């Protein structure tokens, strides 16, 4: 039986997500950018109206605005995009259990043998596309072929809302004439080397001498040659929580940072996202690592071992310790990242309900100041709170108020206190899932460096 592989690629994903909740962005040039208020940073995603002016992903915002002065800009909301990504993957998994998510906005599907259920490949692809558009308001392109590489290449041939088949009998006509830069897996530096060797198209790569490619590129050269000749034996790999080796977040800053206090604010937001993701997958990590990339593009990573945790404040605390030990104010930072790894095999977790949360409040475990009615709060998500030094929005939830651990131990053992704290974090995560990440936000005080 001939393999049938789909690559579903969401079109202009970040800005498309924003357009589902903001009608003013539809039909006009718009983009998700680093810092629209300061008009600094880079373009993270542009819609097709903006692309018509020459605006591209990773373009410096000021350059993009020179091309398209009236372009509407919105700040990134990665948690919202991740939620939309999960909704997309849920739809895709209803078509086949053999699904491999490749990134936040694309996935491979093994549709082999599904013709009896969903019709011919093009019919199945059209059904997927329509379901995603009707249920989520998002657009996608779908590549169809016999292997992952060709499906990926096919998905790039027609955007947006494109369905493209690329079978082995099509490669000479559809694949080989394409410029070498278009080939999946070949970056700028590799394409420069290939062009210097006289290889300008995928077809020229397919006909080039393998031994020479191996001498210049090693095994990568052989892999490139094989893919150019439509050979890719890799399988669609179904992944589950056991396959997760690390959970991390990083951000390219809208402007270079030399202040460690500003860096801590960024690190807090990233640690919050890492903790929430780790709890979703019930993954407690023993290694916390930070990443700093400087303006000269040099990168350092530093890590430390901690007791197994998925609590936000413990991930953040370890990250801050590493940050303080390795910060150099004479070296401006352009990217900050934090991750956890070294996961425990299994986590015992007792489900906590909203009633448990209210009982904890009535018993004094949660301060009266803590409000859970955050869904109707419409404060600006970029409001800067001078008291906490954190740029968060909406309802501010102080961990010290929630846990009460600073003032009282409530007669609980340390293990029991920790278990309650973990369950409470899970409840807050559920509220965020229901009402939106920006509607329930913690306000952890960033301590000044000693």
XYZ file of C-alpha atoms in Angstrom:
450
model
C 0.000 0.000 0.000
C 1.334 3.407 -0.963
C 2.053 5.691 1.960
C -0.044 8.851 2.247
C 1.512 11.581 4.384
C 0.037 15.043 5.044
C 1.889 18.111 6.273
C -0.575 20.623 7.703
C 0.956 24.098 7.908
C -1.000 26.914 9.553
C -0.764 30.111 7.497
C 0.678 33.229 9.209
C -0.247 31.540 12.470
C 0.396 34.189 15.134
C -1.345 37.049 13.347
C -4.118 34.698 12.177
C -4.773 33.812 15.829
C -4.972 37.517 16.653
C -7.447 38.087 13.821
C -9.836 35.539 15.346
C -10.318 37.814 18.358
C -9.836 41.237 16.754
C -11.911 41.921 13.651
C -10.118 45.240 13.068
C -7.037 43.297 11.941
C -8.888 41.542 9.131
C -8.428 42.719 5.576
C -5.773 45.306 6.456
C -1.974 45.041 6.809
C -1.237 43.710 10.312
C 1.574 41.981 12.171
C 2.626 40.570 15.523
C 5.731 42.487 16.558
C 8.169 42.786 19.458
C 7.018 46.053 21.015
C 4.396 47.980 19.021
C 4.226 50.800 21.594
C 7.946 51.550 21.362
C 7.947 50.618 17.669
C 11.041 48.490 18.241
C 11.885 44.824 17.839
C 11.183 42.470 14.944
C 8.214 41.163 12.978
C 7.162 37.778 14.379
C 4.336 37.194 11.892
C 2.703 39.314 9.185
C -0.600 38.708 7.423
C -0.786 38.459 3.653
C -1.965 42.055 3.275
C 1.256 43.207 4.981
C 3.369 40.772 2.980
C 2.079 42.401 -0.205
C 4.088 45.486 0.843
C 7.243 43.417 1.300
C 6.948 42.887 5.065
C 8.583 39.618 6.136
C 9.036 37.583 9.302
C 12.167 38.564 11.321
C 12.304 41.976 9.632
C 13.275 44.869 11.917
C 10.068 46.671 12.851
C 11.272 50.101 11.779
C 12.171 48.751 8.326
C 8.759 47.093 8.052
C 6.999 50.342 8.933
C 8.906 52.167 6.229
C 7.465 49.694 3.737
C 3.985 49.759 5.250
C 3.453 52.836 7.505
C -0.221 52.067 8.203
C 0.356 48.485 9.316
C -1.529 47.586 12.505
C 0.675 46.058 15.204
C -0.123 43.793 18.148
C 2.208 42.432 20.865
C 2.824 38.662 21.005
C 0.699 36.452 23.254
C 2.432 33.077 23.128
C 0.098 31.367 25.570
C -2.873 32.257 23.378
C -1.068 30.852 20.344
C -0.243 27.649 22.215
C -3.895 27.241 23.174
C -4.920 27.676 19.532
C -2.228 25.195 18.521
C -3.667 22.594 20.900
C -7.107 23.160 19.374
C -5.678 22.625 15.886
C -3.918 19.418 16.960
C -7.135 18.151 18.536
C -8.907 18.520 15.188
C -6.049 16.801 13.351
C -6.003 13.889 15.807
C -9.657 13.193 14.965
C -8.499 12.152 11.473
C -5.625 9.867 12.458
C -3.865 8.849 15.673
C -0.536 8.806 13.801
C 0.336 12.481 14.188
C 3.676 14.190 14.756
C 3.632 17.845 15.747
C 6.661 19.488 14.172
C 6.203 22.970 15.639
C 3.517 25.194 17.124
C 1.940 25.661 13.683
C 2.511 22.462 11.717
C 2.207 18.690 11.954
C 2.644 15.548 9.876
C -0.225 13.070 9.620
C 0.061 9.492 8.370
C -3.212 9.094 6.457
C -2.309 5.714 4.945
C -5.399 3.490 4.772
C -7.828 6.302 5.650
C -9.387 6.573 2.189
C -12.383 4.486 3.211
C -13.136 6.944 6.020
C -12.398 10.332 4.491
C -12.198 9.754 0.746
C -9.238 10.384 -1.517
C -6.278 12.348 -0.103
C -7.396 15.661 -1.608
C -10.919 15.156 -0.238
C -9.552 14.375 3.231
C -7.292 17.433 3.079
C -10.219 19.635 2.077
C -12.217 18.282 5.027
C -9.358 19.083 7.430
C -8.935 22.570 5.996
C -12.658 23.348 6.213
C -12.959 22.037 9.778
C -10.046 24.157 10.989
C -11.412 27.217 9.226
C -15.017 26.751 10.377
C -14.269 25.772 13.981
C -11.257 27.988 14.717
C -11.294 30.683 12.032
C -7.742 29.767 10.995
C -6.241 29.056 7.588
C -3.863 26.288 6.630
C -2.059 24.783 3.659
C -1.696 21.024 3.240
C 0.984 19.108 1.389
C 0.273 15.521 0.329
C 2.878 12.951 -0.650
C 4.418 9.553 0.078
C 6.944 10.796 2.672
C 7.499 13.602 5.155
C 9.996 15.583 3.098
C 7.880 15.727 -0.044
C 4.753 16.535 1.988
C 6.605 19.448 3.582
C 7.783 20.707 0.192
C 4.266 20.361 -1.222
C 2.795 22.442 1.606
C 5.095 25.327 0.663
C 4.023 25.430 -2.984
C 0.634 27.073 -2.503
C -0.260 29.470 0.320
C -2.651 30.400 1.806
C -5.378 27.759 1.731
C -3.483 25.534 -0.656
C -3.764 21.779 -1.130
C -0.883 20.358 -3.167
C 0.024 16.800 -4.108
C 3.656 15.949 -4.832
C 4.259 12.313 -5.765
C 7.447 10.701 -7.065
C 6.277 11.080 -10.666
C 5.893 14.847 -10.091
C 9.358 15.711 -8.803
C 11.063 16.450 -12.117
C 8.319 18.866 -13.106
C 7.369 20.421 -9.746
C 10.385 19.990 -7.443
C 13.581 20.046 -9.461
C 13.115 23.481 -11.117
C 12.912 25.194 -7.692
C 15.818 27.315 -6.453
C 18.045 25.548 -3.936
C 17.060 27.955 -1.119
C 13.482 26.677 -1.349
C 14.466 23.174 -0.273
C 13.429 22.272 3.257
C 16.464 21.885 5.532
C 18.817 24.108 3.543
C 19.696 27.419 5.197
C 21.461 30.521 3.946
C 25.012 29.354 4.613
C 24.475 25.941 3.031
C 22.805 27.455 -0.025
C 25.768 29.816 -0.485
C 28.164 26.856 -0.466
C 25.982 24.929 -2.899
C 25.772 27.866 -5.305
C 29.538 28.253 -5.134
C 29.700 24.626 -6.300
C 27.431 25.415 -9.246
C 24.305 23.947 -7.654
C 21.474 26.458 -8.117
C 18.348 24.294 -8.258
C 17.065 21.206 -6.456
C 17.365 19.298 -9.723
C 21.059 20.161 -9.998
C 21.557 18.895 -6.447
C 19.736 15.660 -7.340
C 22.148 15.043 -10.223
C 25.353 16.126 -8.444
C 28.185 13.766 -7.502
C 27.481 12.153 -4.115
C 31.142 11.720 -3.194
C 31.815 15.427 -3.647
C 28.783 16.307 -1.518
C 30.041 13.966 1.203
C 33.526 15.526 1.136
C 32.107 19.028 1.543
C 29.133 18.443 3.873
C 29.670 14.995 5.389
C 26.537 12.933 6.100
C 24.416 16.057 5.632
C 25.476 16.117 1.981
C 24.231 12.555 1.454
C 20.948 13.398 3.204
C 20.442 16.453 0.964
C 21.133 14.350 -2.130
C 18.630 11.694 -1.022
C 15.860 14.206 -0.322
C 16.425 15.954 -3.660
C 15.791 12.519 -5.208
C 12.551 12.189 -3.158
C 14.084 9.627 -0.747
C 13.011 10.013 2.896
C 12.481 6.901 5.017
C 11.663 8.704 8.268
C 8.334 7.756 9.828
C 5.653 9.954 11.325
C 6.542 9.573 14.997
C 3.701 9.618 17.478
C 4.883 11.425 20.565
C 3.501 11.447 24.084
C 4.500 12.997 27.392
C 7.200 10.346 27.878
C 9.012 11.701 24.813
C 9.397 15.172 26.325
C 13.019 15.656 27.367
C 12.901 19.358 28.237
C 10.452 22.252 28.434
C 11.700 25.727 27.679
C 10.790 29.215 26.589
C 12.931 31.963 25.120
C 12.280 35.405 23.706
C 14.185 37.775 21.458
C 13.953 41.089 23.278
C 12.439 44.156 21.569
C 15.558 46.089 22.567
C 18.967 45.135 23.931
C 18.975 44.821 27.730
C 21.800 45.745 30.111
C 19.701 46.017 33.292
C 19.467 42.811 35.293
C 16.177 43.994 36.809
C 14.605 44.156 33.356
C 16.071 40.743 32.608
C 14.452 39.345 35.762
C 11.048 40.608 34.653
C 11.429 38.801 31.346
C 12.710 35.680 33.107
C 9.686 35.658 35.417
C 7.252 35.636 32.511
C 9.188 32.863 30.786
C 9.424 30.780 33.980
C 5.672 31.188 34.440
C 5.055 29.751 30.969
C 7.533 26.909 31.530
C 5.915 25.997 34.850
C 2.424 25.995 33.371
C 3.517 23.756 30.497
C 5.353 21.388 32.859
C 2.277 21.054 35.060
C 0.087 20.377 32.024
C 2.291 17.386 31.212
C 2.898 16.439 34.874
C 6.651 16.833 34.403
C 8.848 17.692 37.389
C 12.361 18.662 36.397
C 15.630 18.508 38.333
C 17.701 20.729 36.037
C 17.039 24.414 35.383
C 18.972 26.072 32.570
C 19.113 29.653 31.360
C 20.254 30.885 27.958
C 21.646 34.346 27.196
C 22.412 35.542 23.680
C 24.372 38.766 23.327
C 24.328 41.428 20.630
C 27.421 39.862 19.050
C 25.334 36.648 18.683
C 27.497 34.740 21.162
C 25.412 32.505 23.411
C 25.995 31.082 26.884
C 23.990 28.454 28.767
C 24.204 27.840 32.500
C 22.382 25.235 34.563
C 21.925 23.999 38.103
C 20.383 20.979 39.800
C 17.315 21.489 41.999
C 14.860 19.247 43.852
C 12.283 17.932 41.359
C 9.763 20.701 40.699
C 7.259 22.207 38.322
C 6.411 25.172 40.560
C 6.834 28.490 38.803
C 8.521 30.313 41.662
C 11.094 27.533 42.161
C 11.946 27.456 38.463
C 12.220 31.241 38.525
C 14.310 31.254 41.711
C 16.850 28.868 40.197
C 16.894 30.915 37.008
C 17.497 34.162 38.878
C 20.356 32.587 40.809
C 22.010 31.624 37.517
C 21.255 35.029 36.031
C 22.846 36.918 38.928
C 25.985 34.770 38.827
C 26.471 35.242 35.088
C 25.182 38.757 34.377
C 27.560 41.235 32.767
C 26.044 44.697 32.416
C 28.735 45.608 29.882
C 27.375 42.968 27.497
C 23.876 43.822 26.184
C 21.543 40.829 25.947
C 19.192 40.326 22.993
C 17.667 36.922 23.916
C 16.777 35.292 27.231
C 15.599 31.721 27.731
C 14.888 29.291 30.559
C 14.139 25.571 30.565
C 13.760 22.564 32.850
C 14.806 18.984 32.149
C 15.792 15.792 33.966
C 12.182 14.813 34.569
C 10.961 12.342 37.162
C 9.323 9.250 35.692
C 5.943 9.631 37.345
C 4.064 12.180 39.411
C 1.370 11.310 41.903
C -1.251 14.037 41.685
C -4.428 14.432 43.689
C -7.095 16.394 41.820
C -8.138 19.649 43.438
C -11.476 21.297 42.749
C -12.657 24.890 42.911
C -14.464 23.987 46.153
C -11.129 22.891 47.625
C -9.752 26.258 46.637
C -12.609 28.099 48.326
C -12.225 25.949 51.445
C -8.545 26.833 51.531
C -9.503 30.495 51.384
C -12.027 30.178 54.226
C -9.434 28.380 56.357
C -6.915 31.153 55.874
C -4.656 29.274 53.482
C -5.455 31.863 50.817
C -5.553 35.535 51.704
C -8.845 37.443 51.483
C -7.032 39.757 49.082
C -6.801 37.030 46.460
C -9.550 37.333 43.863
C -10.511 34.553 41.477
C -13.100 36.578 39.580
C -10.633 37.596 36.938
C -12.416 36.661 33.755
C -14.314 39.942 33.536
C -11.332 42.144 34.253
C -10.477 44.100 31.110
C -7.309 45.876 32.186
C -4.602 46.447 29.608
C -2.434 43.329 29.501
C 0.694 45.489 29.259
C 0.025 47.600 32.353
C 3.226 48.077 34.359
C 2.774 47.483 38.086
C 5.246 49.684 39.960
C 4.797 47.817 43.208
C 5.848 44.454 41.838
C 8.139 45.616 39.080
C 6.374 43.189 36.748
C 4.798 43.952 33.396
C 1.740 41.778 33.759
C -1.919 42.502 33.237
C -5.323 42.060 34.838
C -5.694 40.324 38.212
C -2.555 40.223 40.356
C -2.174 37.084 42.458
C 0.635 37.180 44.989
C 2.161 33.789 45.753
C 2.798 34.864 49.354
C -0.901 35.700 49.761
C -1.953 32.430 48.141
C 0.178 30.028 50.108
C 0.460 31.819 53.426
C 3.816 30.107 53.858
C 5.625 33.253 54.938
C 3.391 33.930 57.945
C 2.043 30.559 59.027
C 2.586 26.854 58.504
C -1.031 25.982 59.384
C 0.201 22.988 61.298
C 1.045 21.180 58.076
C 4.172 19.223 57.348
C 6.447 20.615 54.665
C 5.385 17.789 52.350
C 1.684 18.545 52.878
C 2.237 22.252 52.320
C 4.063 21.542 49.100
C 1.304 19.221 47.892
C -1.293 21.929 48.529
C 0.829 24.467 46.732
C 1.144 22.171 43.723
C -2.591 21.522 43.634
C -3.296 25.236 43.864
C -1.022 25.885 40.899
C -3.047 23.318 38.953
C -6.276 25.131 39.779
C -4.827 28.440 38.613
C -3.760 26.711 35.415
C -7.320 25.469 34.893
C -8.649 29.000 35.327
C -6.148 30.260 32.781
C -7.136 27.526 30.339
C -10.787 28.475 30.737
C -10.597 32.282 30.781
C -7.298 32.978 29.025
C -3.743 33.245 30.281
C -3.789 37.037 30.521
C -6.928 37.034 32.695
C -5.307 35.281 35.679
C -1.785 36.506 36.287
C 0.482 36.115 39.283
C 2.368 39.056 40.768
C 5.556 37.674 42.267
C 7.798 40.299 43.792
C 11.174 40.449 42.084
C 13.704 40.905 44.861
C 16.579 43.260 44.323
C 19.965 41.635 44.030
C 21.713 41.488 47.362
